Structures are given as C-alpha cells and as structure tokens.
Coordinates of C-alpha atoms and ligand atoms in Angstrom, one line a residue:
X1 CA -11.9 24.3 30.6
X2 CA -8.2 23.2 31.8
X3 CA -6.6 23.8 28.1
X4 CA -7.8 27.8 28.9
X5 CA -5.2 29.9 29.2
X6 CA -2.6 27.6 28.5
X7 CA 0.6 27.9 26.2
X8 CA 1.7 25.0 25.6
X9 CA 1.2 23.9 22.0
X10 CA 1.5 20.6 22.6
X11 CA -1.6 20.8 24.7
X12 CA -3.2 23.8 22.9
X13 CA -2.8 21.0 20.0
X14 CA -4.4 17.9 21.9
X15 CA -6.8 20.4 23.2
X16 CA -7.9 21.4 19.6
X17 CA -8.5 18.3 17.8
X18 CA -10.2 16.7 20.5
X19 CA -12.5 19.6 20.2
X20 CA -13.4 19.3 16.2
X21 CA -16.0 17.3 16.4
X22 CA -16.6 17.3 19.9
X23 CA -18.7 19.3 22.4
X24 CA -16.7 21.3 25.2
X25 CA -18.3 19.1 27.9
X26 CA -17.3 16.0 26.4
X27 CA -14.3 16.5 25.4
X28 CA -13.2 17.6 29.0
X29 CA -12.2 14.3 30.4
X30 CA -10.8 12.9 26.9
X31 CA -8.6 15.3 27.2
X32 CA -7.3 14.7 30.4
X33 CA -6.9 11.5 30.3
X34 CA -5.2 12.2 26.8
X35 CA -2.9 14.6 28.3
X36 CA -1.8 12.0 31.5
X37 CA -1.2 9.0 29.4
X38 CA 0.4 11.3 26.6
X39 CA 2.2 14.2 28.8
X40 CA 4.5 15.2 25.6
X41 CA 5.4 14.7 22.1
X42 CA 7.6 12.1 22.7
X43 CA 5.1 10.3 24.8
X44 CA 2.7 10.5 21.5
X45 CA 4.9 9.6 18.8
X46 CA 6.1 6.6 20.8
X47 CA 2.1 5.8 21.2
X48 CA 0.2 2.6 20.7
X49 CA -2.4 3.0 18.4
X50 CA -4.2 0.5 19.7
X51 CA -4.3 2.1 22.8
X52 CA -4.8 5.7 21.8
X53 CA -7.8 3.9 20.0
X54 CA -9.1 2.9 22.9
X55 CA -8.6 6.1 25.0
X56 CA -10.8 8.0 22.2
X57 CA -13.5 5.4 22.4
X58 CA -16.6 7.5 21.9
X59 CA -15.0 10.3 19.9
X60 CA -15.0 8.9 16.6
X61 CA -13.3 10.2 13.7
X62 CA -10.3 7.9 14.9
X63 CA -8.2 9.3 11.6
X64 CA -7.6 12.2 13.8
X65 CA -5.3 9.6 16.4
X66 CA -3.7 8.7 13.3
X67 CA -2.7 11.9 12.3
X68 CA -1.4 13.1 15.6
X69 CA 0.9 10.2 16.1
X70 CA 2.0 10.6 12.2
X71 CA 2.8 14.7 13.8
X72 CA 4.0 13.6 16.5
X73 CA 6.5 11.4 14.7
X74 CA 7.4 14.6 12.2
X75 CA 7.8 16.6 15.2
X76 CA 10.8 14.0 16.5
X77 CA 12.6 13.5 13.4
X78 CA 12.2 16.7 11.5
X79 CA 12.3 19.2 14.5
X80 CA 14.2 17.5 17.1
X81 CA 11.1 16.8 19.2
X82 CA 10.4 20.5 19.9
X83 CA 7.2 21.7 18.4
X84 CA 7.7 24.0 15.8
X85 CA 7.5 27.9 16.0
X86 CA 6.0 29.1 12.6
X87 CA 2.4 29.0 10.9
X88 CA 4.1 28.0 8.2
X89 CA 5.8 24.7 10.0
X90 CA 2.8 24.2 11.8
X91 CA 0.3 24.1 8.9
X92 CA 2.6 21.6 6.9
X93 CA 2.1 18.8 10.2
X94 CA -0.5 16.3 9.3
X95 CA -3.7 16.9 10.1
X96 CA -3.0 20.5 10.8
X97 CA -5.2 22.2 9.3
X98 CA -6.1 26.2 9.0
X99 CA -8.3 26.7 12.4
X100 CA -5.8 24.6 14.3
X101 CA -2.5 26.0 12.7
X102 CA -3.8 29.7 13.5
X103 CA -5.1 28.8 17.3
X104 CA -1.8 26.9 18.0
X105 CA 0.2 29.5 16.5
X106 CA -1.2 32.4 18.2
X107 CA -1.9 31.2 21.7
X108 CA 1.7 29.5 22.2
X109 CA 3.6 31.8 20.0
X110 CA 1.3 35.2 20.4
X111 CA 1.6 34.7 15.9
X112 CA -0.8 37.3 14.6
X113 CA -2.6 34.4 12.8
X114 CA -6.2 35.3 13.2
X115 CA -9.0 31.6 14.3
X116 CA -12.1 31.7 12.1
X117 CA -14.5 28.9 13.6
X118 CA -17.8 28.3 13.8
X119 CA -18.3 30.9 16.3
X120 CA -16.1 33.6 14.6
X121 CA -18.0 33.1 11.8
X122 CA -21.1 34.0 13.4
X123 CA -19.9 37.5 15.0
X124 CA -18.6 38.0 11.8
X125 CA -21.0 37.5 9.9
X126 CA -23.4 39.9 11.8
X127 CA -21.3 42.1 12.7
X128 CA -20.6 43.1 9.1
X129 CA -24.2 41.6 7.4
X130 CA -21.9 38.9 5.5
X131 CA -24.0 37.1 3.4
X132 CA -21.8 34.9 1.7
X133 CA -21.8 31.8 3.3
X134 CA -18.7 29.9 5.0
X135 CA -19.1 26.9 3.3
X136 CA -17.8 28.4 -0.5
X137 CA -14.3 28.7 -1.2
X138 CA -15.4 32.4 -2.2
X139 CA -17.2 32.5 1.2
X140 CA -14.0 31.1 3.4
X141 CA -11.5 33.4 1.9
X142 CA -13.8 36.1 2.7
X143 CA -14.1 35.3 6.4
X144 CA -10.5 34.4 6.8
X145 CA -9.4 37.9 5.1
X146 CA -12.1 40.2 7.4
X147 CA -10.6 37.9 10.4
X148 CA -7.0 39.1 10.0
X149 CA -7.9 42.3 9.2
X150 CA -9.4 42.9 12.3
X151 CA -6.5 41.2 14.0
X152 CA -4.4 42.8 17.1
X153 CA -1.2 42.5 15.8
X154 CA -0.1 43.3 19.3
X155 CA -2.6 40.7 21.2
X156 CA -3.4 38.0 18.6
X157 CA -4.0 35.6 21.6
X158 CA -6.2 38.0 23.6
X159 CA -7.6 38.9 20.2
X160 CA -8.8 35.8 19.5
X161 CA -9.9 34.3 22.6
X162 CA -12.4 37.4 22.9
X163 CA -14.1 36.9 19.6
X164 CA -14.1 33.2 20.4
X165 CA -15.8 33.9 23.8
X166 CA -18.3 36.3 22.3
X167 CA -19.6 33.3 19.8
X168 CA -20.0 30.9 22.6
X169 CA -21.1 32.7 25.4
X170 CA -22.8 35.9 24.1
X171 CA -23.5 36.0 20.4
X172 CA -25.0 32.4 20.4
X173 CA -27.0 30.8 17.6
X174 CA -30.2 30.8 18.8
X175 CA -31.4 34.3 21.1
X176 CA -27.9 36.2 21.0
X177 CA -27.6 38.2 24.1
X178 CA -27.6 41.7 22.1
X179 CA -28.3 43.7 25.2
X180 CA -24.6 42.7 26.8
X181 CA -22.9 42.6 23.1
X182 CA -20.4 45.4 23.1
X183 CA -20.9 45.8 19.3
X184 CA -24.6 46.3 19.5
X185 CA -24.2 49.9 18.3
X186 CA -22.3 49.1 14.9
X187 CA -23.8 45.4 14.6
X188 CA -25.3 45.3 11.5
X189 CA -27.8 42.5 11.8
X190 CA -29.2 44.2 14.7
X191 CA -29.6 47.6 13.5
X192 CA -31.8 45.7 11.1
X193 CA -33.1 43.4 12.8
X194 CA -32.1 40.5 10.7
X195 CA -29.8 38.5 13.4
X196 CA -31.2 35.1 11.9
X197 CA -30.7 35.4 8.8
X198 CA -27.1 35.1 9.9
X199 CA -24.6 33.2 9.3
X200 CA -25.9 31.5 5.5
X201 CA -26.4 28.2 6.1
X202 CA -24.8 25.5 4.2
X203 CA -26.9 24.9 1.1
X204 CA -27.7 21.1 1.5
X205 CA -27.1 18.8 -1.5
X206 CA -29.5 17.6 -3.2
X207 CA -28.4 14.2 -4.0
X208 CA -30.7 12.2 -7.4
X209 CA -31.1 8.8 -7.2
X210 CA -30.3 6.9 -10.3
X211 CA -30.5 3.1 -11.4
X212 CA -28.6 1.9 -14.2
X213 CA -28.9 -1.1 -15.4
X214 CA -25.6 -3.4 -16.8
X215 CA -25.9 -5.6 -19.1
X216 CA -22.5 -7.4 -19.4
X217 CA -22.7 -9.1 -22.8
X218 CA -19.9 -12.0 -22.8
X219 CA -18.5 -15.0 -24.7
X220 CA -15.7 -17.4 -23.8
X221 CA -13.0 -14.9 -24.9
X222 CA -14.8 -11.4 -25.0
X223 CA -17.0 -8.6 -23.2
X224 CA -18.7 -6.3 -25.5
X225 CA -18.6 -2.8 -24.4
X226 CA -19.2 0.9 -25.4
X227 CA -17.9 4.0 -25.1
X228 CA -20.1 6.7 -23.4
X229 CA -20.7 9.8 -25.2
X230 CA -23.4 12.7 -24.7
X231 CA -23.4 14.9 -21.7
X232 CA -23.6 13.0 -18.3
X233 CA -21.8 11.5 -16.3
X234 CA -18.8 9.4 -17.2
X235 CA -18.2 10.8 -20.8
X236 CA -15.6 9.2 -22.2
X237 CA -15.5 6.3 -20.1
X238 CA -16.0 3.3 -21.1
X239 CA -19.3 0.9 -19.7
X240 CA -21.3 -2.4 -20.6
X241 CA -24.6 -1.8 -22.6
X242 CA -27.1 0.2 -20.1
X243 CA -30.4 1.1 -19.3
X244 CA -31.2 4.1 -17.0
X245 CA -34.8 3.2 -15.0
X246 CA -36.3 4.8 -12.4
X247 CA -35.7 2.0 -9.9
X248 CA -33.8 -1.1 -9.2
X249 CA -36.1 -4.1 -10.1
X250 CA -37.7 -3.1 -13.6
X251 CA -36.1 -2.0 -16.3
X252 CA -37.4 -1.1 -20.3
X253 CA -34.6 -2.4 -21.9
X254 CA -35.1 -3.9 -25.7
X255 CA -37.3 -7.2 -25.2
X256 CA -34.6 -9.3 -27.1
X257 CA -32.4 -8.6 -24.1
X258 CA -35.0 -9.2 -21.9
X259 CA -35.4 -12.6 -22.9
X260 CA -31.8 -13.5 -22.6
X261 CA -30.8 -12.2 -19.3
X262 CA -30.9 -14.8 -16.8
X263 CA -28.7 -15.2 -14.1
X264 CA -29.2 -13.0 -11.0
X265 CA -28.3 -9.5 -10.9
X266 CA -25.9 -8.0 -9.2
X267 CA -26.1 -4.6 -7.3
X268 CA -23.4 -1.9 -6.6
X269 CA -24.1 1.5 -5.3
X270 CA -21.3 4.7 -5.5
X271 CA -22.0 8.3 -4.3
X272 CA -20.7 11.0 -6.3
X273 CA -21.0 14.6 -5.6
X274 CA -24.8 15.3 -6.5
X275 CA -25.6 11.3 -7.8
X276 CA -26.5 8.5 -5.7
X277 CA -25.4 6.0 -8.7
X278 CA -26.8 2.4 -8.5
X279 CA -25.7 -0.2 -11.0
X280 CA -27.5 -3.5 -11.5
X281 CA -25.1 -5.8 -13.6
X282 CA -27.0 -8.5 -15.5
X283 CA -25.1 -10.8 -17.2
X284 CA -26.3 -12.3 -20.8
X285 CA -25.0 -14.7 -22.9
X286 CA -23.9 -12.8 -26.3
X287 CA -26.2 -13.2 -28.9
X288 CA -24.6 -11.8 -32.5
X289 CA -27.7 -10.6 -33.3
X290 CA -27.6 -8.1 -30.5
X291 CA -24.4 -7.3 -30.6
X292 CA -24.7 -5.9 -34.0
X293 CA -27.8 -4.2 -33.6
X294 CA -26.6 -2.2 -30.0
X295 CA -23.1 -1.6 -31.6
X296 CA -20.8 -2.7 -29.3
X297 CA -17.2 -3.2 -29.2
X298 CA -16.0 -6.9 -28.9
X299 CA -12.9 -7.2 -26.5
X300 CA -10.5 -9.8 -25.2
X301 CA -11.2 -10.8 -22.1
X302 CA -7.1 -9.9 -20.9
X303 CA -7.4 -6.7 -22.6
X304 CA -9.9 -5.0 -20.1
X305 CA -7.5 -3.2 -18.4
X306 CA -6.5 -1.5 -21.1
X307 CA -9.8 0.5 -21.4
X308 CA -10.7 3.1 -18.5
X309 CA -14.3 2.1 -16.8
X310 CA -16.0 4.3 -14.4
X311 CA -14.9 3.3 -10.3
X312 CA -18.9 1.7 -10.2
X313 CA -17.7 -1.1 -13.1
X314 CA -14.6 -1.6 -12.3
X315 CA -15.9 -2.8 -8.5
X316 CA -18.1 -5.0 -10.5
X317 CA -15.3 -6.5 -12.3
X318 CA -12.8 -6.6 -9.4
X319 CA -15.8 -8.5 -7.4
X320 CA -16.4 -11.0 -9.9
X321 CA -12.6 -11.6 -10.3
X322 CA -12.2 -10.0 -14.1
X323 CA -9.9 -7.5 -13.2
Ligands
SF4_401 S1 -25.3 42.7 18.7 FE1 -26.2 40.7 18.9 S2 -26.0 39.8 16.8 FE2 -24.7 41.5 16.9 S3 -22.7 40.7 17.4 FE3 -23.7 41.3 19.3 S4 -24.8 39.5 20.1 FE4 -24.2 39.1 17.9

C-alpha cells in the first residue's frame, strides 16, 4: 500500500477517505492518480470539481470530493494552507469524521487518539467477548472508550497500525488465524470457542410497507383537511381525509367517496426510519354531504401554508403547484 508508513496528513487524509467505502485493492490506483493531479492542499482546494468527478469515476459516494475541496478550502483560509495539528482542529474539517480525525491525527502527529474501524472492532470485540454491538450509540462509545484505553500513549501510531493489521491480516472475519494470534491465551472468544458470534451484527431494519390513500376533497376556493390525532405516525400534522389499505390499487373507503373520486390518482412514496410510506392522492370534487359527515376542516386555498402537512403531502402539493 504506498500510503503505509507515511506521515504526511495530507496524504494520510486522501488515503483515508478513498478508503471508506472502498476496497484496499481498488483504491490503490485512485489514489495515486489522486495524489499526482492533487500533490497538496493547495492543489485540492484550487480543484475542478468537475475534474476530481471524473478522477473518482467508479468510487461513488462523490459527496466525499465535495467535502475534501470544502477542507481543503478551510485549510487555506483558516490555517494558512498548513494542515492543522490538533484532533480537535481536525475533527471540526468537513467531512472529518471520528475514524479519520483519530488515524490522521495519530499517524502524522503520533496524537494518542486511538482508530476504531471495522477491523478494530472485531479484535475488540473478541478479545474482550463484547457483545454490544457497534452499530448503537451505547455500542460505539463502548468500543471507542476500550480503544483508548488500551492506547500506547507513547506509540499511538505503532499502536494503531498493529491492531489494524491484526483485523486484516490475522483476526479476519471468516477463519481467524488463532494459531498465529498473539492474544490467543487471554482471547476470550476463543477460550470459548465462540469467535463467530463476534462482532454483533447490525440488527437489520425491518422496514413495513404502508398505502395510504388521499383523498383531497376541494372546491374553487378550499381544501378540506384534518388534523391527525391517535398514535402513529404524523400526530399532530395535518393531512387530506385517508384511508390506510394493504396495497396501492384498492382501497375500503366509505362508498359515497367511492362514487365520487374520479380523476386518476396520483402516487408518492417517502421512507422513514422503520415505514416505507406510500400515498395515493385522489382527488374528489367536494360534496357537503361528505364533508359534514367525515368532519373536516374547510380552508382557503392561500391559507395552506399556514397549516404544517407531513414531507409526503406537501410533495403532493408542491407537484401539483398548490404550494
Ligand atoms: S485469538 Fe483468534 S479470535 Fe481471538 S483475537 Fe486472535 S485471531 Fe481473533
């Protein structure tokens, strides 16, 4: 790996956000072409996005490019184009984030600022039979504490390169090479023989799928609308007349609205944290009748800003040029 060994934060830097999302073998050549065209700061914050663009072609994730030149900028005007010394200063640069600050900061500066990555979490984890996994707040603060704690003060570079190296090339994922490990004697996962139960997985979401249907009740001057109420989501907030139903084409809504919805739906999908939400807006023609019967709240038109609608409805409404 040419970044090994180096302590240059500039290319410690490069070397480490090329790397986030990218295999060591891939990111090889991005980064040296990255560090040719781009030998320095300057170099960077004077980029062409365009250009950096299309010299990480393949990498993806191209807010990372964004950030760096926005850091690279910072580093000109607010540091005088030297990268800065502390964690502290380091953390604070844009898209700087804990891993990175701590890896910079310890292998330019020898900072006793301890990495915790994928790998470290790993020896951590059975090392000390952690079961709390990463991927919790609870969970990170754990592994980040244990991590300095363990820290050479003296060697924080040498310190973490080692556990880094042990991750990758001994205390792999899959078939850990126990026999060379030198912490076979006090590992606790293979005293008991429980290496893969280690590290805890992140719990996948389970995301529900739900279809509610709209029905945008209007007149020449008003919307009718309602406030929703009850425990779920969007309490508070306020939303057309709606029908949940298990899917997107059929819905048992009362039959006098059935009769008078007419013109083709509309469909608009938003993911929230554990809700796949999708909204089917069907517009109706008012009908008093109804209106008094569902109890809803007649509205001017040029007063619908004034009432808060969930993200979902207020994409309807910016769509179809009400808002
Ligand atoms: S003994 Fe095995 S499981 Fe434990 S740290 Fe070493 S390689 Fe990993």
């Amino acid at each position: 790996m040419p970044w090994k060994g180096i302590s240059d934060p500039y290319k410690i830097w490069v070397s480490e956000i090329i790397l986030q999302q990218t295999k060591v073998e891939q990111g090889e050549k991005y980064y040296l072409a990255f560090v040719k065209k781009y030998p320095s700061v300057a170099d960077l914050a004077n980029a062409n996005q365009e250009e950096l663009y299309t010299l990480w072609q393949g990498l993806g994730y191209y807010n990372r490019c964004k950030n760096m030149i926005l850091a690279a900028k910072e580093i000109m005007h607010a540091h005088g184009g030297k990268f800065p010394k502390t964690h502290a200063e380091i953390l604070s640069l844009k898209g700087i984030g804990d891993y990175t600050a701590a890896a910079i900061s310890s292998f330019a500066f020898h900072l006793p600022y301890a990495v915790v990555d994928g790998n470290v979490v790993r020896v951590l984890s059975r090392v000390f039979a952690i079961k709390e996994s990463f991927h919790t707040a609870k969970g990170k603060m754990a592994f980040q504490l244990l991590a300095q704690s363990l820290l050479s003060k003296k060697e924080p570079s040498a310190y973490n390169q080692a556990i880094m190296d042990l991750g990758a090339l001994i205390c792999k994922p899959k078939n850990p090479n126990c026999l060379e490990c030198p912490f076979q004697r006090i590992c606790k996962a293979y005293l008991s023989d429980e290496i893969n139960i280690y590290p805890t997985k992140k719990i996948k979401l389970v995301i529900k799928e739900r279809f509610l249907h709209f029905f945008l009740f209007e007149d020449k001057h008003h919307f009718y609308i309602t406030k929703r109420t009850g425990n779920d989501i969007w309490r508070n907030l306020f939303t057309f007349f709606s029908v949940e139903s298990d899917n997107a084409e059929n819905v048992d809504c009362p039959t006098e609205i059935k009769i008078i919805h007419s013109v083709e739906p509309q469909m608009i999908s938003q993911l929230l944290t554990h809700q796949k939400i999708t909204g089917i807006f069907h517009h109706c023609k008012t009908n008093p009748q109804i209106v008094a019967t569902l109890n809803l709240m007649q509205i001017k038109k040029n007063a619908l800003s004034q009432f808060a609608f969930p993200r979902l409805l207020i994409s309807f409404l910016e769509k179809n040029n009400y808002l």
